[in-house]
């Protein structure tokens, strides 16, 4: 199967059902006379699947959700988006950057999949994470931001990443513009500004760059509007949740000490 | 004499009709004032509330609305009384005297009022927060000048005077965005405690509602009567309390069952030392399965 078949529009006539497999996530969409019916499940062992079956048998032992379908509406398309909250990644081990240094990281971010209907995929039926990420907190117990935690780590080389069909590679550059050394324990990726692109071999996102100015200073994060140069013939297979802004002043690093009291 | 009186009466203009008309006009004006003025101030209050919602805290927006509505209504009442012919200076003088009397009578209300202002200023609670006050727990429904209204989890309405809140200790459960849930767990004395700790941390790690940062912790609390006592402390976003509570309990039980970790019942050991008589023991023959089955017909 070609890499882009998964993300192409599909026609599902009345009474038919299609099935998609995107890594651990399996989705079935059935077009009945009046409704769209959708169900899904995850098999975390199956990480390398990327299939589409145009004529699938709808499973019966699962919970289905229904949407009222417009007449003559038979076209369905998957769109890839990034998680709906910022996502935290750790380097394999804490990395220290000296003043003035910059470093490139590669992070494999798991996708969320939107099921869209209509001639131009204008209506979204539902949105499903390919894997359910654990919650995490970026900040102090008094103030901070609810995020997702990734189990995979940020790598310095792209070939160190396990490239999976349900993960998009986000190239992320960190610059230490402060006068002190910067020890990176966790990186907060503002995934809401990222677009997913389909490259020749795998999925990419637009690259990001964050500049650290000092311990008590806000960091400036910049997300590019274009795919990375390393992606060959990339084209977008989804839209970002928020359009990239020119420069986002944000906290992107952390040296958090949890307060433990028993 | 009678004739003279009649002549004088005829000479004066008949004002009774004019006075009646004047009163009717005043009454009409008062009605218009009340019918238009009071709703107008209510609408103004609503408008200000909408304008401020999202920009300031909910209780500040609600307070601004109430100040506008009550001040406006008081203004309309004063204007209506003036229209009806009451002299305001006399009224204010009387109000001063009445105020002293009411002040003595309404000490509690005034105390609540001032406490309410402190609550709004200090902001220990916000609308939507969950608070524990004595035996009462509930979601803050409104913060008014005299009292705080709570909606309990079983949908009862509770009014707590502001003075009581200011004077006593209460807990705002949802003040901070994340919380820690402490779960006490006892395991049998035969278990390897470090292995049990690893199992608990693994359960916390796999639960999506449990925050990975701040990290979960397991504390060995001591030796209980029947069990080794541990505590699992897991952090969570305040909205996930029920989801985490239900899922983590099931997962701990399932993991313990899978790993063969025993959650003990209370044990009691009866001592029969030299100072007590030995326990009486009766030896019974073993019962075979055949003998216990009912006889065939």
mmCIF file of N, CA, C and O in Angstrom, chain A residues 88 90 132-138 140-144 146 149 151 186 254 256 258-262, chain B residues 175-178 180 182 204-215 217 219 221 231 235 237 240:
data_model
loop_
_atom_site.group_PDB
_atom_site.id
_atom_site.type_symbol
_atom_site.label_atom_id
_atom_site.label_comp_id
_atom_site.label_asym_id
_atom_site.label_seq_id
_atom_site.Cartn_x
_atom_site.Cartn_y
_atom_site.Cartn_z
ATOM 1 N N UNK A 88 4.930 17.191 26.195
ATOM 2 C CA UNK A 88 6.247 17.242 26.830
ATOM 3 C C UNK A 88 7.106 16.071 26.388
ATOM 4 O O UNK A 88 6.635 14.942 26.339
ATOM 5 N N UNK A 90 11.155 14.381 26.818
ATOM 6 C CA UNK A 90 12.429 14.418 27.552
ATOM 7 C C UNK A 90 13.538 14.003 26.610
ATOM 8 O O UNK A 90 13.327 13.125 25.764
ATOM 9 N N UNK A 132 -3.396 6.959 23.518
ATOM 10 C CA UNK A 132 -3.829 7.839 24.612
ATOM 11 C C UNK A 132 -2.590 8.189 25.438
ATOM 12 O O UNK A 132 -1.995 7.327 26.075
ATOM 13 N N UNK A 133 -2.217 9.447 25.381
ATOM 14 C CA UNK A 133 -1.025 9.887 26.111
ATOM 15 C C UNK A 133 -1.395 10.194 27.555
ATOM 16 O O UNK A 133 -2.509 10.629 27.849
ATOM 17 N N UNK A 134 -0.429 10.001 28.418
ATOM 18 C CA UNK A 134 -0.661 10.274 29.833
ATOM 19 C C UNK A 134 -0.632 11.790 30.074
ATOM 20 O O UNK A 134 0.073 12.521 29.375
ATOM 21 N N UNK A 135 -1.395 12.228 31.057
ATOM 22 C CA UNK A 135 -1.379 13.648 31.411
ATOM 23 C C UNK A 135 -0.060 14.005 32.087
ATOM 24 O O UNK A 135 0.562 13.165 32.745
ATOM 25 N N UNK A 136 0.322 15.241 31.951
ATOM 26 C CA UNK A 136 1.498 15.725 32.659
ATOM 27 C C UNK A 136 1.288 17.203 33.004
ATOM 28 O O UNK A 136 0.339 17.817 32.531
ATOM 29 N N UNK A 137 2.148 17.712 33.810
ATOM 30 C CA UNK A 137 2.009 19.096 34.271
ATOM 31 C C UNK A 137 3.311 19.840 34.019
ATOM 32 O O UNK A 137 4.388 19.335 34.340
ATOM 33 N N UNK A 138 3.192 21.006 33.442
ATOM 34 C CA UNK A 138 4.371 21.810 33.147
ATOM 35 C C UNK A 138 4.289 23.077 33.994
ATOM 36 O O UNK A 138 3.523 23.979 33.697
ATOM 37 N N UNK A 140 4.674 24.655 38.296
ATOM 38 C CA UNK A 140 4.713 24.332 39.716
ATOM 39 C C UNK A 140 3.330 23.820 40.125
ATOM 40 O O UNK A 140 2.366 24.014 39.381
ATOM 41 N N UNK A 141 3.197 23.199 41.307
ATOM 42 C CA UNK A 141 1.861 22.755 41.723
ATOM 43 C C UNK A 141 0.863 23.906 41.877
ATOM 44 O O UNK A 141 -0.336 23.684 41.915
ATOM 45 N N UNK A 142 1.366 25.132 41.969
ATOM 46 C CA UNK A 142 0.449 26.271 42.116
ATOM 47 C C UNK A 142 0.028 26.846 40.764
ATOM 48 O O UNK A 142 -1.051 27.399 40.619
ATOM 49 N N UNK A 143 0.896 26.729 39.779
ATOM 50 C CA UNK A 143 0.638 27.409 38.510
ATOM 51 C C UNK A 143 1.319 26.627 37.399
ATOM 52 O O UNK A 143 2.453 26.168 37.579
ATOM 53 N N UNK A 144 0.663 26.472 36.300
ATOM 54 C CA UNK A 144 1.291 25.744 35.201
ATOM 55 C C UNK A 144 0.289 25.423 34.120
ATOM 56 O O UNK A 144 -0.749 26.077 34.001
ATOM 57 N N UNK A 146 -1.591 22.113 31.833
ATOM 58 C CA UNK A 146 -1.829 20.684 31.647
ATOM 59 C C UNK A 146 -1.351 20.277 30.261
ATOM 60 O O UNK A 146 -1.728 20.908 29.264
ATOM 61 N N UNK A 149 2.278 13.798 28.204
ATOM 62 C CA UNK A 149 3.657 13.322 28.336
ATOM 63 C C UNK A 149 3.904 12.249 27.286
ATOM 64 O O UNK A 149 3.080 11.351 27.118
ATOM 65 N N UNK A 151 6.035 9.076 25.825
ATOM 66 C CA UNK A 151 6.876 8.001 26.355
ATOM 67 C C UNK A 151 8.189 7.924 25.576
ATOM 68 O O UNK A 151 9.181 7.451 26.104
ATOM 69 N N UNK A 186 13.129 18.657 30.369
ATOM 70 C CA UNK A 186 11.928 18.385 29.578
ATOM 71 C C UNK A 186 11.717 19.538 28.612
ATOM 72 O O UNK A 186 12.019 20.691 28.920
ATOM 73 N N UNK A 254 12.125 23.352 31.648
ATOM 74 C CA UNK A 254 11.716 23.170 33.022
ATOM 75 C C UNK A 254 12.800 22.555 33.879
ATOM 76 O O UNK A 254 13.512 21.665 33.468
ATOM 77 N N UNK A 256 11.795 21.639 37.253
ATOM 78 C CA UNK A 256 10.743 21.666 38.279
ATOM 79 C C UNK A 256 11.126 20.823 39.487
ATOM 80 O O UNK A 256 11.637 19.733 39.362
ATOM 81 N N UNK A 258 9.265 19.103 42.547
ATOM 82 C CA UNK A 258 7.938 18.817 43.088
ATOM 83 C C UNK A 258 7.971 18.953 44.601
ATOM 84 O O UNK A 258 8.958 18.616 45.234
ATOM 85 N N UNK A 259 6.902 19.468 45.145
ATOM 86 C CA UNK A 259 6.804 19.581 46.595
ATOM 87 C C UNK A 259 6.160 18.318 47.132
ATOM 88 O O UNK A 259 5.062 17.989 46.764
ATOM 89 N N UNK A 260 6.883 17.609 47.926
ATOM 90 C CA UNK A 260 6.399 16.328 48.426
ATOM 91 C C UNK A 260 6.123 16.457 49.908
ATOM 92 O O UNK A 260 6.975 16.887 50.675
ATOM 93 N N UNK A 261 4.915 16.151 50.261
ATOM 94 C CA UNK A 261 4.555 16.230 51.677
ATOM 95 C C UNK A 261 3.663 15.052 52.003
ATOM 96 O O UNK A 261 2.714 14.767 51.298
ATOM 97 N N UNK A 262 4.002 14.356 53.023
ATOM 98 C CA UNK A 262 3.212 13.174 53.371
ATOM 99 C C UNK A 262 2.472 13.430 54.677
ATOM 100 O O UNK A 262 3.055 13.944 55.604
ATOM 101 N N UNK B 175 -8.550 24.997 44.672
ATOM 102 C CA UNK B 175 -7.894 26.305 44.539
ATOM 103 C C UNK B 175 -6.731 26.236 43.544
ATOM 104 O O UNK B 175 -6.575 27.086 42.688
ATOM 105 N N UNK B 176 -5.920 25.171 43.689
ATOM 106 C CA UNK B 176 -4.781 24.990 42.779
ATOM 107 C C UNK B 176 -5.192 24.079 41.617
ATOM 108 O O UNK B 176 -6.091 23.248 41.762
ATOM 109 N N UNK B 177 -4.522 24.222 40.484
ATOM 110 C CA UNK B 177 -4.977 23.475 39.290
ATOM 111 C C UNK B 177 -4.741 21.970 39.375
ATOM 112 O O UNK B 177 -5.423 21.209 38.707
ATOM 113 N N UNK B 178 -3.753 21.540 40.175
ATOM 114 C CA UNK B 178 -3.539 20.093 40.306
ATOM 115 C C UNK B 178 -3.586 19.705 41.779
ATOM 116 O O UNK B 178 -3.341 20.546 42.649
ATOM 117 N N UNK B 180 -3.079 16.188 44.755
ATOM 118 C CA UNK B 180 -2.528 14.858 44.954
ATOM 119 C C UNK B 180 -3.574 13.989 45.644
ATOM 120 O O UNK B 180 -4.208 14.422 46.609
ATOM 121 N N UNK B 182 -4.070 10.683 47.764
ATOM 122 C CA UNK B 182 -3.319 9.736 48.585
ATOM 123 C C UNK B 182 -4.174 8.494 48.817
ATOM 124 O O UNK B 182 -5.301 8.599 49.306
ATOM 125 N N UNK B 204 0.491 3.507 38.325
ATOM 126 C CA UNK B 204 0.348 4.965 38.194
ATOM 127 C C UNK B 204 0.876 5.440 36.843
ATOM 128 O O UNK B 204 0.286 6.310 36.196
ATOM 129 N N UNK B 205 1.968 4.841 36.407
ATOM 130 C CA UNK B 205 2.585 5.243 35.143
ATOM 131 C C UNK B 205 1.664 4.955 33.960
ATOM 132 O O UNK B 205 1.612 5.715 32.996
ATOM 133 N N UNK B 206 0.899 3.866 34.057
ATOM 134 C CA UNK B 206 0.054 3.475 32.921
ATOM 135 C C UNK B 206 -1.298 4.179 32.917
ATOM 136 O O UNK B 206 -2.002 4.137 31.918
ATOM 137 N N UNK B 207 -1.670 4.799 34.021
ATOM 138 C CA UNK B 207 -2.981 5.452 34.065
ATOM 139 C C UNK B 207 -2.877 6.840 33.417
ATOM 140 O O UNK B 207 -2.093 7.675 33.853
ATOM 141 N N UNK B 208 -3.673 7.101 32.352
ATOM 142 C CA UNK B 208 -3.518 8.376 31.639
ATOM 143 C C UNK B 208 -3.929 9.609 32.458
ATOM 144 O O UNK B 208 -3.510 10.716 32.146
ATOM 145 N N UNK B 209 -4.762 9.408 33.498
ATOM 146 C CA UNK B 209 -5.199 10.570 34.289
ATOM 147 C C UNK B 209 -4.185 10.950 35.367
ATOM 148 O O UNK B 209 -4.297 12.000 35.982
ATOM 149 N N UNK B 210 -3.242 10.059 35.601
ATOM 150 C CA UNK B 210 -2.231 10.307 36.633
ATOM 151 C C UNK B 210 -1.089 11.101 35.995
ATOM 152 O O UNK B 210 -0.516 10.671 34.994
ATOM 153 N N UNK B 211 -0.776 12.249 36.554
ATOM 154 C CA UNK B 211 0.279 13.084 35.967
ATOM 155 C C UNK B 211 1.629 12.395 36.145
ATOM 156 O O UNK B 211 1.907 11.832 37.199
ATOM 157 N N UNK B 212 2.450 12.455 35.093
ATOM 158 C CA UNK B 212 3.797 11.882 35.252
ATOM 159 C C UNK B 212 4.725 12.896 35.914
ATOM 160 O O UNK B 212 5.798 12.545 36.394
ATOM 161 N N UNK B 213 4.308 14.135 35.947
ATOM 162 C CA UNK B 213 5.076 15.178 36.614
ATOM 163 C C UNK B 213 4.115 16.126 37.312
ATOM 164 O O UNK B 213 3.195 16.611 36.628
ATOM 165 N N UNK B 214 4.173 16.402 38.559
ATOM 166 C CA UNK B 214 5.048 15.851 39.586
ATOM 167 C C UNK B 214 4.912 14.325 39.660
ATOM 168 O O UNK B 214 3.791 13.814 39.518
ATOM 169 N N UNK B 215 6.014 13.637 39.908
ATOM 170 C CA UNK B 215 5.973 12.172 39.818
ATOM 171 C C UNK B 215 5.175 11.535 40.951
ATOM 172 O O UNK B 215 5.084 12.098 42.049
ATOM 173 N N UNK B 217 4.423 9.011 43.997
ATOM 174 C CA UNK B 217 5.344 8.545 45.029
ATOM 175 C C UNK B 217 4.682 7.452 45.864
ATOM 176 O O UNK B 217 3.454 7.437 46.001
ATOM 177 N N UNK B 219 5.030 5.702 49.663
ATOM 178 C CA UNK B 219 5.652 5.874 50.978
ATOM 179 C C UNK B 219 5.331 4.647 51.835
ATOM 180 O O UNK B 219 4.174 4.221 51.904
ATOM 181 N N UNK B 221 4.605 3.392 55.071
ATOM 182 C CA UNK B 221 4.138 4.131 56.253
ATOM 183 C C UNK B 221 4.367 3.392 57.573
ATOM 184 O O UNK B 221 4.388 4.001 58.617
ATOM 185 N N UNK B 231 1.508 4.058 51.190
ATOM 186 C CA UNK B 231 0.651 5.103 50.638
ATOM 187 C C UNK B 231 1.116 5.430 49.223
ATOM 188 O O UNK B 231 2.316 5.646 48.999
ATOM 189 N N UNK B 235 -0.556 12.590 41.488
ATOM 190 C CA UNK B 235 -1.029 13.929 41.137
ATOM 191 C C UNK B 235 -1.976 13.849 39.959
ATOM 192 O O UNK B 235 -1.816 13.003 39.064
ATOM 193 N N UNK B 237 -4.995 16.391 37.446
ATOM 194 C CA UNK B 237 -5.684 17.658 37.166
ATOM 195 C C UNK B 237 -7.020 17.638 37.889
ATOM 196 O O UNK B 237 -7.687 16.597 37.898
ATOM 197 N N UNK B 240 -10.144 15.700 36.870
ATOM 198 C CA UNK B 240 -10.085 14.248 36.630
ATOM 199 C C UNK B 240 -10.273 13.421 37.895
ATOM 200 O O UNK B 240 -9.967 12.224 37.888
#
